[in-house]
XYZ file of C-alpha atoms in Angstrom:
555
model
C 64.993 9.882 132.150
C 66.768 9.436 128.824
C 65.027 7.532 126.052
C 67.424 5.262 124.145
C 67.122 4.767 120.383
C 69.574 2.373 118.733
C 73.153 3.344 119.462
C 72.479 6.991 120.212
C 70.439 8.298 123.119
C 68.590 11.579 123.409
C 66.859 13.170 126.339
C 63.066 13.186 126.206
C 62.178 16.258 124.111
C 60.340 19.118 125.801
C 56.975 19.163 124.036
C 55.432 22.669 124.100
C 52.147 22.923 125.932
C 49.461 22.610 123.253
C 47.070 20.112 121.694
C 48.292 18.169 118.656
C 46.100 16.653 115.940
C 47.655 14.368 113.330
C 45.749 13.807 110.082
C 46.584 10.793 107.926
C 45.004 9.416 104.749
C 44.181 5.956 103.511
C 42.936 3.901 100.540
C 43.690 6.488 97.823
C 45.315 9.901 97.520
C 43.500 13.197 96.869
C 40.816 12.388 99.434
C 40.765 15.889 100.845
C 43.036 15.628 103.894
C 43.989 19.264 103.343
C 40.363 20.402 103.259
C 39.581 18.245 106.309
C 42.527 19.753 108.216
C 41.593 23.278 107.157
C 37.923 22.674 108.054
C 38.840 21.436 111.520
C 41.079 24.465 111.932
C 38.174 26.751 111.022
C 35.799 24.986 113.410
C 38.282 25.340 116.274
C 39.076 28.972 115.473
C 35.344 29.728 115.279
C 35.267 28.717 118.929
C 37.929 31.253 119.828
C 40.965 28.949 119.894
C 44.375 29.829 118.394
C 45.107 27.357 115.597
C 47.927 26.655 113.165
C 48.427 23.856 110.626
C 51.491 22.064 109.249
C 51.806 20.086 106.011
C 54.364 17.267 106.185
C 55.304 16.242 102.636
C 57.196 12.927 102.160
C 58.862 13.845 98.864
C 62.626 14.455 98.742
C 62.440 17.862 97.081
C 63.425 20.526 99.591
C 60.277 22.379 98.524
C 57.935 22.314 95.505
C 59.565 25.411 94.010
C 61.417 23.530 91.260
C 58.530 21.213 90.370
C 56.414 21.598 87.232
C 52.867 22.812 87.961
C 51.696 19.704 86.081
C 53.480 17.611 88.730
C 52.379 19.332 91.877
C 49.926 22.126 91.123
C 50.658 25.682 92.128
C 53.465 26.684 94.465
C 51.956 28.584 97.366
C 54.201 31.402 98.601
C 54.018 32.724 102.157
C 54.794 36.188 103.521
C 58.218 35.048 104.713
C 59.155 33.747 101.255
C 58.617 30.013 101.659
C 57.639 28.059 98.545
C 55.162 25.553 99.903
C 52.513 22.976 99.116
C 49.190 24.286 97.784
C 47.428 22.884 100.882
C 48.843 25.851 102.811
C 46.580 27.963 100.621
C 43.597 26.012 101.905
C 44.797 26.474 105.476
C 45.138 30.238 105.071
C 41.837 30.628 103.237
C 39.916 28.668 105.877
C 41.424 29.880 109.164
C 42.429 33.346 107.836
C 45.887 33.138 109.391
C 49.184 33.643 107.561
C 51.385 30.566 107.270
C 55.174 30.573 107.035
C 58.280 28.442 106.627
C 57.507 26.462 109.773
C 54.133 25.339 108.392
C 55.531 23.117 105.623
C 58.191 20.468 106.107
C 59.403 17.957 103.522
C 61.553 14.856 103.669
C 64.074 16.839 101.636
C 64.297 19.503 104.339
C 64.536 16.901 107.102
C 67.328 14.908 105.432
C 69.157 18.101 104.492
C 69.227 19.139 108.156
C 70.319 15.698 109.331
C 73.141 15.503 106.788
C 74.300 19.037 107.637
C 74.428 18.119 111.332
C 76.391 14.988 110.505
C 78.885 17.071 108.488
C 79.181 19.469 111.422
C 79.949 16.606 113.814
C 76.802 17.119 115.878
C 76.191 13.409 116.349
C 79.460 12.808 118.174
C 80.642 9.957 115.983
C 77.381 8.019 116.142
C 75.863 6.120 113.232
C 73.222 8.334 111.619
C 69.917 6.487 111.190
C 66.278 7.120 110.312
C 65.513 6.319 113.960
C 66.345 8.366 115.940
C 67.887 11.142 113.841
C 65.318 11.636 111.097
C 62.364 11.105 113.434
C 63.913 13.456 116.013
C 64.186 16.148 113.342
C 60.519 15.720 112.416
C 59.497 15.988 116.063
C 61.637 19.105 116.462
C 59.938 20.687 113.440
C 56.523 20.225 115.039
C 57.793 21.649 118.319
C 59.329 24.659 116.538
C 55.914 25.486 115.076
C 54.283 25.089 118.487
C 56.784 27.591 119.910
C 55.972 30.269 117.283
C 55.112 33.761 118.607
C 51.384 33.223 117.994
C 51.430 30.555 120.744
C 48.891 28.249 119.073
C 46.650 26.174 121.295
C 46.079 23.611 118.535
C 48.633 22.332 116.018
C 47.115 20.281 113.216
C 49.690 18.218 111.280
C 48.665 16.731 107.931
C 50.983 14.150 106.369
C 50.962 13.834 102.587
C 50.479 10.611 100.685
C 48.625 7.456 101.694
C 49.190 5.017 104.536
C 51.314 2.205 103.112
C 53.612 4.500 101.142
C 57.270 3.881 101.942
C 58.029 7.617 101.794
C 55.748 8.571 104.682
C 56.928 5.915 107.166
C 59.457 8.156 108.986
C 56.723 10.757 109.582
C 54.279 8.180 110.929
C 56.970 6.765 113.220
C 57.725 10.302 114.437
C 54.016 10.785 115.206
C 54.024 7.544 117.193
C 56.958 8.745 119.257
C 55.388 12.184 119.644
C 52.291 10.541 121.140
C 54.486 8.828 123.754
C 56.216 12.105 124.645
C 53.141 14.374 124.680
C 50.658 11.956 126.238
C 47.210 10.741 125.203
C 45.463 13.817 126.654
C 47.343 16.073 124.255
C 47.281 14.097 120.984
C 44.457 13.091 118.653
C 44.770 11.026 115.464
C 42.313 11.526 112.592
C 42.315 9.157 109.634
C 40.692 10.305 106.393
C 39.641 7.373 104.260
C 37.390 6.376 101.346
C 34.189 4.377 101.311
C 33.849 3.387 97.640
C 30.360 2.953 96.222
C 29.813 -0.144 94.051
C 26.924 0.729 91.748
C 26.264 -2.847 90.600
C 25.701 -3.952 94.195
C 24.281 -0.590 95.307
C 26.584 -0.773 98.321
C 29.095 1.414 100.096
C 32.050 -0.819 100.964
C 33.923 -0.544 104.264
C 36.640 -3.161 103.674
C 39.267 -0.748 102.187
C 38.892 1.438 105.280
C 39.376 -1.574 107.545
C 42.589 -2.520 105.722
C 43.848 1.058 105.821
C 43.384 1.289 109.572
C 44.974 -2.149 109.929
C 48.117 -0.784 108.215
C 48.105 2.211 110.573
C 47.848 -0.016 113.630
C 50.726 -2.156 112.330
C 52.832 1.017 112.425
C 51.695 1.712 115.984
C 49.044 4.381 115.382
C 45.445 3.985 116.465
C 43.099 6.578 114.968
C 40.749 8.271 117.404
C 38.439 9.558 114.674
C 37.728 8.270 111.147
C 36.509 10.754 108.530
C 35.094 8.724 105.655
C 34.766 10.292 102.207
C 31.613 9.013 100.548
C 29.334 9.930 97.654
C 26.395 8.159 99.327
C 24.938 8.501 102.836
C 26.163 5.985 105.389
C 23.828 4.643 108.040
C 24.169 3.491 111.613
C 24.907 -0.095 110.580
C 27.872 0.886 108.408
C 29.256 3.226 111.075
C 29.035 0.443 113.651
C 30.828 -1.961 111.320
C 33.682 0.489 110.743
C 33.847 1.208 114.478
C 34.006 -2.494 115.358
C 36.784 -3.410 112.950
C 38.758 -0.174 113.326
C 38.624 -0.056 117.141
C 36.883 3.325 117.488
C 33.559 4.454 118.953
C 30.625 4.629 116.554
C 30.233 8.355 117.245
C 33.816 8.814 116.036
C 33.035 7.526 112.537
C 32.117 10.599 110.528
C 30.856 10.927 106.976
C 32.439 13.479 104.672
C 29.881 13.651 101.865
C 30.859 15.063 98.487
C 29.970 18.762 98.460
C 29.219 21.279 95.699
C 31.812 23.640 97.195
C 34.800 22.960 99.435
C 33.519 25.813 101.612
C 30.524 23.637 102.561
C 32.809 21.010 104.088
C 33.378 22.732 107.469
C 29.615 23.105 107.900
C 29.039 19.453 107.013
C 31.759 18.283 109.409
C 30.314 20.519 112.113
C 27.032 18.628 111.762
C 28.965 15.367 112.135
C 30.451 16.692 115.390
C 34.126 16.651 114.340
C 35.364 19.606 116.390
C 33.159 18.673 119.357
C 34.608 15.169 119.495
C 38.181 16.465 119.162
C 37.653 18.937 122.013
C 36.179 16.244 124.239
C 39.069 13.873 123.581
C 41.609 16.594 124.336
C 39.816 17.897 127.427
C 39.118 21.380 126.055
C 36.065 23.563 126.666
C 33.133 23.032 124.261
C 32.655 26.657 123.263
C 29.860 27.642 120.894
C 31.196 28.311 117.363
C 30.460 31.507 115.425
C 29.937 30.392 111.824
C 27.258 32.907 110.757
C 29.451 34.854 108.310
C 30.828 31.639 106.813
C 27.286 30.258 106.316
C 26.201 33.483 104.647
C 29.122 33.348 102.206
C 28.504 29.685 101.382
C 24.843 30.421 100.702
C 25.872 33.059 98.163
C 28.271 30.606 96.503
C 25.525 28.009 96.150
C 22.734 30.382 95.113
C 24.140 33.421 93.256
C 21.804 35.914 91.582
C 24.163 36.891 88.718
C 26.731 35.316 86.407
C 29.799 36.596 84.573
C 32.215 34.825 82.205
C 35.966 35.309 82.699
C 38.714 33.881 80.485
C 41.950 32.843 82.192
C 44.541 32.601 79.430
C 47.324 30.367 80.734
C 49.756 27.624 79.766
C 49.007 25.085 82.517
C 45.236 24.934 81.932
C 45.357 21.133 81.655
C 45.669 21.017 85.454
C 43.511 23.584 87.220
C 45.428 23.045 90.482
C 48.241 24.949 88.746
C 46.089 28.062 89.244
C 44.325 26.926 92.421
C 44.483 30.232 94.282
C 43.185 32.183 91.278
C 40.176 29.891 91.027
C 39.506 30.260 94.752
C 39.904 34.059 94.601
C 37.162 34.155 91.954
C 34.898 32.119 94.252
C 35.530 34.556 97.111
C 34.899 37.536 94.854
C 31.771 35.978 93.393
C 30.413 35.512 96.899
C 30.961 39.218 97.617
C 29.257 40.262 94.350
C 26.500 37.630 94.752
C 27.689 36.314 91.411
C 28.747 33.018 89.844
C 32.114 33.744 88.220
C 32.216 31.232 85.379
C 35.916 30.751 84.682
C 36.988 29.344 81.334
C 40.564 28.061 81.308
C 41.869 29.051 77.860
C 45.081 27.581 76.439
C 47.451 30.413 75.496
C 48.856 28.345 72.652
C 45.382 28.102 71.126
C 44.998 31.873 71.379
C 48.354 32.202 69.633
C 47.114 30.007 66.761
C 43.541 31.253 66.372
C 43.725 34.836 67.660
C 41.878 36.684 70.383
C 39.013 37.727 68.108
C 37.941 34.099 67.767
C 38.900 32.724 71.192
C 37.953 35.566 73.556
C 34.923 37.332 72.080
C 32.409 35.727 74.481
C 34.057 36.927 77.702
C 33.560 40.161 79.631
C 36.846 39.823 81.519
C 40.299 38.445 80.644
C 42.985 37.425 83.147
C 46.537 36.356 82.314
C 48.181 34.501 85.242
C 51.805 33.827 86.103
C 54.031 31.211 84.526
C 57.514 30.418 83.262
C 58.969 29.702 79.834
C 58.332 30.834 76.276
C 55.540 28.357 75.468
C 52.284 30.266 75.022
C 53.855 33.694 75.592
C 52.746 35.088 72.229
C 49.223 33.868 72.930
C 49.234 35.845 76.150
C 50.465 38.920 74.306
C 47.634 38.432 71.812
C 45.106 38.181 74.672
C 46.400 41.446 76.154
C 46.079 43.128 72.752
C 42.518 41.927 72.329
C 41.519 43.169 75.786
C 43.189 46.553 75.267
C 41.794 47.256 71.803
C 38.266 46.075 72.631
C 38.005 47.695 76.081
C 37.527 44.339 77.830
C 38.396 44.440 81.561
C 41.892 42.992 81.855
C 43.914 41.708 84.794
C 47.556 40.661 84.367
C 49.286 38.834 87.215
C 53.102 38.437 87.313
C 53.884 37.153 83.801
C 50.509 38.623 82.846
C 51.800 42.105 83.638
C 54.989 41.422 81.680
C 53.108 40.257 78.573
C 50.786 43.271 78.768
C 53.838 45.552 78.890
C 55.399 43.798 75.871
C 52.150 44.134 73.903
C 51.782 47.831 74.730
C 55.428 48.507 73.909
C 55.096 46.824 70.512
C 51.719 48.112 69.377
C 51.332 51.491 71.101
C 54.826 52.776 71.962
C 56.237 51.637 68.616
C 59.023 49.482 70.080
C 59.011 46.779 67.420
C 59.342 43.179 68.691
C 59.702 44.300 72.329
C 59.987 41.243 74.541
C 61.264 39.689 77.744
C 64.854 38.491 77.913
C 63.433 35.298 79.419
C 62.122 34.457 75.955
C 64.517 36.353 73.703
C 67.816 37.153 75.465
C 69.059 39.446 72.662
C 65.811 41.277 71.971
C 66.329 44.849 70.761
C 63.835 46.195 73.300
C 64.100 44.204 76.558
C 61.129 45.816 78.322
C 61.220 42.881 80.758
C 64.622 41.756 81.984
C 66.323 39.667 84.633
C 66.700 41.474 87.947
C 70.320 42.560 88.597
C 70.452 40.450 91.766
C 69.425 37.352 89.796
C 72.135 37.430 87.133
C 74.878 35.651 89.063
C 72.631 32.957 90.528
C 73.043 29.360 89.380
C 70.994 27.556 92.032
C 67.305 27.395 91.122
C 65.591 26.458 94.369
C 64.453 29.273 96.660
C 66.395 31.993 94.815
C 63.630 34.013 93.151
C 62.201 37.256 94.475
C 59.963 35.677 97.089
C 57.589 36.681 99.854
C 56.026 39.933 100.953
C 57.321 43.200 99.476
C 56.101 46.758 99.904
C 54.361 48.654 97.107
C 53.590 52.381 97.067
C 50.462 53.262 95.104
C 49.873 56.429 93.115
C 46.728 58.314 94.014
C 43.920 58.752 91.469
C 44.595 55.363 89.905
C 42.566 52.171 89.698
C 45.129 50.524 91.966
C 44.615 53.141 94.669
C 40.844 52.973 94.220
C 40.962 49.228 94.862
C 43.081 49.317 98.016
C 42.111 52.735 99.390
C 45.614 53.364 100.752
C 49.092 54.269 99.534
C 51.236 51.498 101.054
C 50.443 47.817 100.572
C 52.326 44.539 100.971
C 51.941 41.652 98.527
C 53.620 38.298 97.833
C 56.029 37.709 94.958
C 57.529 34.794 93.038
C 59.547 35.709 89.940
C 62.994 36.469 88.517
C 62.165 38.951 85.764
C 61.021 42.552 86.225
C 59.967 45.577 84.246
C 63.063 47.278 82.814
C 63.024 50.817 84.218
C 64.940 52.074 81.156
C 61.607 51.913 79.321
C 59.589 53.817 81.890
C 59.802 57.146 80.025
C 58.805 55.947 76.523
C 55.905 53.883 77.849
C 54.726 56.755 80.048
C 54.719 59.037 77.003
C 52.678 56.426 75.149
C 50.047 56.491 77.899
C 50.884 53.751 80.405
C 50.662 54.602 84.121
C 53.046 53.002 86.588
C 50.624 53.019 89.489
C 52.618 50.940 91.969
C 56.358 50.973 92.738
C 58.447 49.284 95.401
C 59.671 52.179 97.605
C 63.036 50.567 98.418
C 64.226 49.217 95.060
C 62.199 51.365 92.645
C 60.853 48.205 90.972
C 57.588 48.534 89.077
C 54.823 46.637 90.869
C 51.679 47.786 89.029
C 50.742 49.212 85.638
C 47.439 50.391 84.187
C 45.912 52.202 81.240
C 43.881 55.329 82.057
C 41.723 55.380 78.898
C 40.364 51.896 79.451
C 37.440 50.640 81.607
C 39.790 48.473 83.711
C 43.236 47.422 82.504
C 45.546 46.595 85.443
C 48.677 44.493 85.828
C 50.581 43.576 88.984
C 53.971 41.908 89.389
C 52.891 40.203 92.615
C 50.336 37.445 93.253
C 47.227 38.950 94.894
C 45.352 35.639 94.687
C 47.517 34.316 97.540
C 45.952 36.723 100.033
C 42.296 36.340 99.080
C 39.947 34.844 101.676
C 36.282 33.803 101.550
C 35.382 36.331 104.226
C 37.825 38.937 102.888
C 38.192 38.789 99.065
C 41.173 40.535 97.512
C 40.375 44.120 96.408
C 41.944 43.751 92.944
C 39.808 40.704 92.192
C 36.755 42.521 93.559
C 37.255 45.492 91.269
C 38.150 43.344 88.254
C 34.988 41.227 88.557
C 32.993 44.388 89.201
C 34.316 45.829 85.932
C 33.477 42.567 84.125
C 29.901 42.770 85.447
C 29.683 46.359 84.173
C 30.898 45.194 80.755
C 28.236 42.493 80.735
C 25.527 45.083 81.483
C 26.857 47.310 78.707
C 26.655 44.482 76.192
C 23.133 43.556 77.281
C 21.973 47.095 76.524
C 23.323 47.031 72.969
């Protein structure tokens, strides 16, 4: 039977056989919907179910690739080259599954598709409207993910923003329609909300949650489960009050207490019965979860036996979400080493003004992350110099590799004022230059070197020691590369090119042999680090920093 919407009808969509969980947020933003979604994914996967997660972002950008890190935090890049929301990083780190282009959809993507179809005449002369055309496209995006080769049994869909935002209304309407098509036995709605604590009254207030759910029900969505963020414990009386006014069972009101580590959250939600309640509502078997390895890792995060201080010299240090995956990779690595990696976010511009000798002397490891633009570049070059000359373990990622190359070229190879053409287009020694394939491009979005690329490692190098194999695949996001014209002079000066792309001959990794640990990579290894499987380059870097700490303690 056809379902009519406005002036244009469409046959009832074929919803793939799976269970669908929609996660919304209320009261305020930044409540942790992404962590809640990722935690639920982990709890379901720990029971042996196949899980995937989608982030639905209401903004009109096609993707976050052209946004400033100060606006949106880091851009998380997937194996297939999608520039996505940083929540996909949480999804991958928690469920240890690779995401892709289908796992992030934005309003920009949806409207772009609708307009392209209209231009192609696909709507047969009909008036193009938010309902049904935009909502149909959202529903189709969810179905496309459900049809992916992995054949997920659970699809968790998190919508960005807060209930009441104008931007998210088409997504919420699409979820309402999806519920009608898929049926109540296949759909579960989870609402993440805030219970603010009023210190003067010594009370946790439920009224904002009631109003948030009221707005959801106005739209036509009734949450099945409420996950309430709270800094204080909530008792039976408060749960019953929320249940009464939000039309849910008391057992479906769950507290999400503030945690010392985000990796505690799945364990806390397991105690609240989140996954158990979801499985019951969706008629799935209540398998016993295997969370032993996760618990062991969390215990090491909370109670490490050692500490080490690492300086991250960047230009976006005012917003740590700009380097979210790097921070998480250090947590994973610290858990493996039974060590608290104390990261200090150091402003590259300050290093440029004051020098590495003053700013970096207290650290036993220095990392320079990726970035764009000339601001702070000389500070990063100064940090690389300090690490090289003082034998401090050094790790350069993307732009970090490029600045380390420029420093070495200037101060060791004798190539005066060597630089990147990104910062000085007419530099005499362009050791870093725009890739040939990038020169004719004018469109900024989605046109960098993106996604997973192969890298062949040279034996008897620190890179090979870290990975233990010759061929690796890592994720990229950049336009500028090492200029192979300078390979010979830098090799003569002592630099080793330990990793090269086998197809294009592009330099992927550099290192210095007469240094405790000085490694740079053009790719972003932090994107593939997991709590239960830390990235080998981070493992070896932190290991070298611990060795440097021991050396200093003996002096």
